[in-house]
Short mmCIF file of C-alpha atoms and ligand atoms in Angstrom, two decimals:
data_model
loop_
_atom_site.label_atom_id
_atom_site.label_comp_id
_atom_site.label_asym_id
_atom_site.label_seq_id
_atom_site.Cartn_x
_atom_site.Cartn_y
_atom_site.Cartn_z
CA MET A 1 17.65 15.47 20.54
CA LYS A 2 14.54 13.30 20.28
CA ILE A 3 13.71 9.86 19.06
CA ILE A 4 10.43 9.18 17.31
CA TYR A 5 8.99 5.67 17.25
CA ALA A 6 6.30 5.37 14.60
CA ILE A 7 4.36 2.11 14.23
CA VAL A 8 2.78 1.91 10.79
CA SER A 9 1.26 -0.82 8.65
CA SER A 10 3.71 -3.02 6.75
CA ASP A 11 2.13 -1.73 3.51
CA ASP A 12 3.13 1.86 4.34
CA GLY A 13 6.57 1.04 5.76
CA THR A 14 8.61 1.34 2.57
CA ARG A 15 6.87 4.46 1.30
CA VAL A 16 7.18 6.41 4.54
CA THR A 17 10.82 5.36 4.95
CA ASP A 18 11.51 6.73 1.45
CA VAL A 19 9.65 9.99 2.12
CA LEU A 20 11.50 10.58 5.40
CA THR A 21 14.86 9.74 3.85
CA GLU A 22 14.21 12.09 0.89
CA ASN A 23 13.54 14.80 3.47
CA HIS A 24 16.93 14.18 5.11
CA PHE A 25 15.75 12.24 8.18
CA SER A 26 17.75 9.20 9.31
CA VAL A 27 15.45 6.21 9.72
CA THR A 28 15.81 2.67 11.03
CA ARG A 29 12.97 0.40 10.04
CA LEU A 30 12.19 -2.66 12.15
CA ALA A 31 9.85 -5.48 11.15
CA THR A 32 7.52 -5.78 14.15
CA THR A 33 4.34 -7.57 15.16
CA GLY A 34 1.29 -6.06 16.85
CA GLY A 35 0.55 -7.69 20.19
CA PHE A 36 -3.22 -7.71 19.69
CA LEU A 37 -3.71 -8.78 16.08
CA LYS A 38 -0.37 -10.66 15.85
CA LYS A 39 -0.05 -9.12 12.40
CA GLY A 40 3.16 -7.76 10.91
CA ASN A 41 3.67 -4.01 11.09
CA ALA A 42 6.69 -1.72 10.77
CA THR A 43 8.30 0.36 13.49
CA LEU A 44 10.42 3.32 12.40
CA MET A 45 13.06 4.80 14.71
CA ILE A 46 13.88 8.37 13.75
CA GLY A 47 16.51 10.28 15.70
CA THR A 48 16.28 14.01 15.06
CA GLU A 49 16.58 17.50 16.52
CA ALA A 50 13.62 18.61 18.66
CA GLU A 51 12.70 21.35 16.20
CA LYS A 52 12.29 18.84 13.36
CA VAL A 53 9.91 16.48 15.21
CA ASP A 54 6.75 18.19 13.94
CA GLN A 55 7.98 18.05 10.34
CA ALA A 56 8.69 14.30 10.65
CA ILE A 57 5.26 13.66 12.17
CA GLN A 58 3.58 15.65 9.39
CA LEU A 59 5.39 13.58 6.74
CA ILE A 60 4.29 10.37 8.50
CA LYS A 61 0.72 11.67 8.68
CA ASP A 62 0.68 12.67 5.01
CA THR A 63 2.02 9.29 3.94
CA CYS A 64 0.34 6.85 6.36
CA GLY A 65 -2.62 8.71 7.86
CA LYS A 66 -5.94 6.90 8.07
CA ARG A 67 -7.66 6.90 4.70
CA GLN A 68 -10.50 5.14 2.97
CA ARG A 69 -10.26 3.24 -0.28
CA ILE A 70 -12.92 1.60 -2.39
CA THR A 71 -11.89 -1.85 -3.45
CA CYS A 72 -13.58 -4.46 -5.61
CA ASN A 73 -11.48 -7.32 -4.36
CA VAL A 74 -14.00 -8.90 -2.02
CA PRO A 75 -15.87 -11.68 -3.74
CA THR A 76 -19.52 -11.83 -2.61
CA PRO A 77 -21.37 -15.05 -3.32
CA ASN A 78 -25.01 -14.47 -4.35
CA ILE A 79 -27.61 -16.11 -6.56
CA ALA A 80 -25.97 -14.83 -9.74
CA SER A 81 -22.63 -16.12 -8.61
CA ILE A 82 -23.90 -19.68 -8.73
CA SER A 83 -23.94 -19.58 -12.51
CA ALA A 84 -21.59 -16.67 -13.21
CA GLY A 85 -18.88 -17.25 -10.61
CA TYR A 86 -18.12 -14.68 -7.88
CA MET A 87 -19.38 -11.13 -8.40
CA MET A 88 -17.03 -8.34 -7.33
CA THR A 89 -18.81 -5.88 -5.02
CA PRO A 90 -17.19 -2.49 -4.28
CA VAL A 91 -16.55 -2.02 -0.56
CA THR A 92 -14.96 0.83 1.38
CA VAL A 93 -12.05 -0.20 3.57
CA GLU A 94 -9.98 1.87 5.98
CA LEU A 95 -6.23 1.80 5.51
CA GLY A 96 -3.22 3.21 7.28
CA GLY A 97 -2.83 5.07 10.52
CA ALA A 98 0.22 5.43 12.73
CA THR A 99 0.97 5.18 16.44
CA ILE A 100 3.71 7.62 17.39
CA PHE A 101 5.85 8.01 20.52
CA VAL A 102 8.36 10.84 20.97
CA THR A 103 10.99 10.54 23.68
CA ASP A 104 14.07 12.48 24.80
CA VAL A 105 17.50 11.13 23.97
CA GLU A 106 19.86 11.39 26.93
CA ARG A 107 23.01 10.77 24.93
CA PHE A 108 23.76 10.34 21.23
CA GLU A 109 27.11 9.22 19.86
CA LYS A 110 28.39 7.85 16.58
CA ILE A 111 31.73 6.13 17.10
P1 2BA B 1 -3.89 0.77 16.85
O1 2BA B 1 -4.23 1.35 18.19
O2 2BA B 1 -3.88 1.69 15.68
O3 2BA B 1 -2.45 0.12 17.01
C1 2BA B 1 -1.72 -0.37 15.89
C2 2BA B 1 -0.44 -1.05 16.36
O4 2BA B 1 0.39 -0.06 17.01
C3 2BA B 1 -0.67 -2.13 17.43
O5 2BA B 1 -0.94 -3.37 16.81
C4 2BA B 1 0.69 -2.14 18.15
O6 2BA B 1 1.67 -2.82 17.39
C5 2BA B 1 1.06 -0.66 18.13
N1 2BA B 1 0.61 0.04 19.36
C6 2BA B 1 -0.52 0.75 19.51
N2 2BA B 1 -0.59 1.30 20.74
C7 2BA B 1 0.54 0.92 21.38
C8 2BA B 1 1.06 1.17 22.68
N3 2BA B 1 0.40 1.92 23.61
N4 2BA B 1 2.25 0.63 23.01
C9 2BA B 1 2.94 -0.11 22.11
N5 2BA B 1 2.51 -0.38 20.85
C10 2BA B 1 1.32 0.13 20.50
P2 2BA B 1 -1.91 -4.39 17.58
O7 2BA B 1 -1.48 -4.55 18.99
O8 2BA B 1 -1.95 -5.63 16.75
O9 2BA B 1 -3.34 -3.68 17.59
C11 2BA B 1 -4.09 -3.52 16.41
C12 2BA B 1 -5.38 -2.76 16.71
O10 2BA B 1 -6.19 -3.55 17.57
C13 2BA B 1 -5.14 -1.43 17.43
O11 2BA B 1 -4.88 -0.41 16.49
C14 2BA B 1 -6.44 -1.26 18.19
O12 2BA B 1 -7.42 -0.72 17.36
C15 2BA B 1 -6.81 -2.70 18.54
N6 2BA B 1 -6.36 -3.11 19.88
C16 2BA B 1 -5.09 -3.19 20.32
N7 2BA B 1 -5.02 -3.63 21.57
C17 2BA B 1 -6.30 -3.84 21.96
C18 2BA B 1 -6.91 -4.30 23.17
N8 2BA B 1 -6.16 -4.65 24.24
N9 2BA B 1 -8.26 -4.37 23.19
C19 2BA B 1 -9.00 -4.03 22.13
N10 2BA B 1 -8.49 -3.59 20.96
C20 2BA B 1 -7.15 -3.49 20.87
#
């Protein structure tokens, strides 16, 4: 048996927990904080058989892998904005990503 620790962004935490659960993985989700940015993230603990580790990692990758999104939510002040308020400029931002550890489980019991 193995345990997977997957650190994902808080935004992806609910979605990836749902996807893993729908695919019959047992998941414990912890609200965690990154040591560097001091920003909230989510750590998933997934105990599973060794032969299912790759499937779990693929589901995590499909759901939370690094991706780019164009957003118009960044207000950019410019000359026009003085009279017309803030203009919304499309920008590309990178979202997601996961840090994954897989370790052996020495003993597993449910009592
Ligand atoms: P990532 O490397 O993608 O890491 C995202 C989060 O995953 C980290 O949040 C941390 O919670 C966890 N994590 C990553 N590697 C880990 C490890 N070896 N052991 C335990 N947990 C780990 P943050 O610590 O807030 O880091 C956010 C981002 O800042 C990192 O993204 C990385 O790009 C950068 N970063 C982290 N530590 C850094 C450092 N010492 N110097 C420069 N940049 C750093």
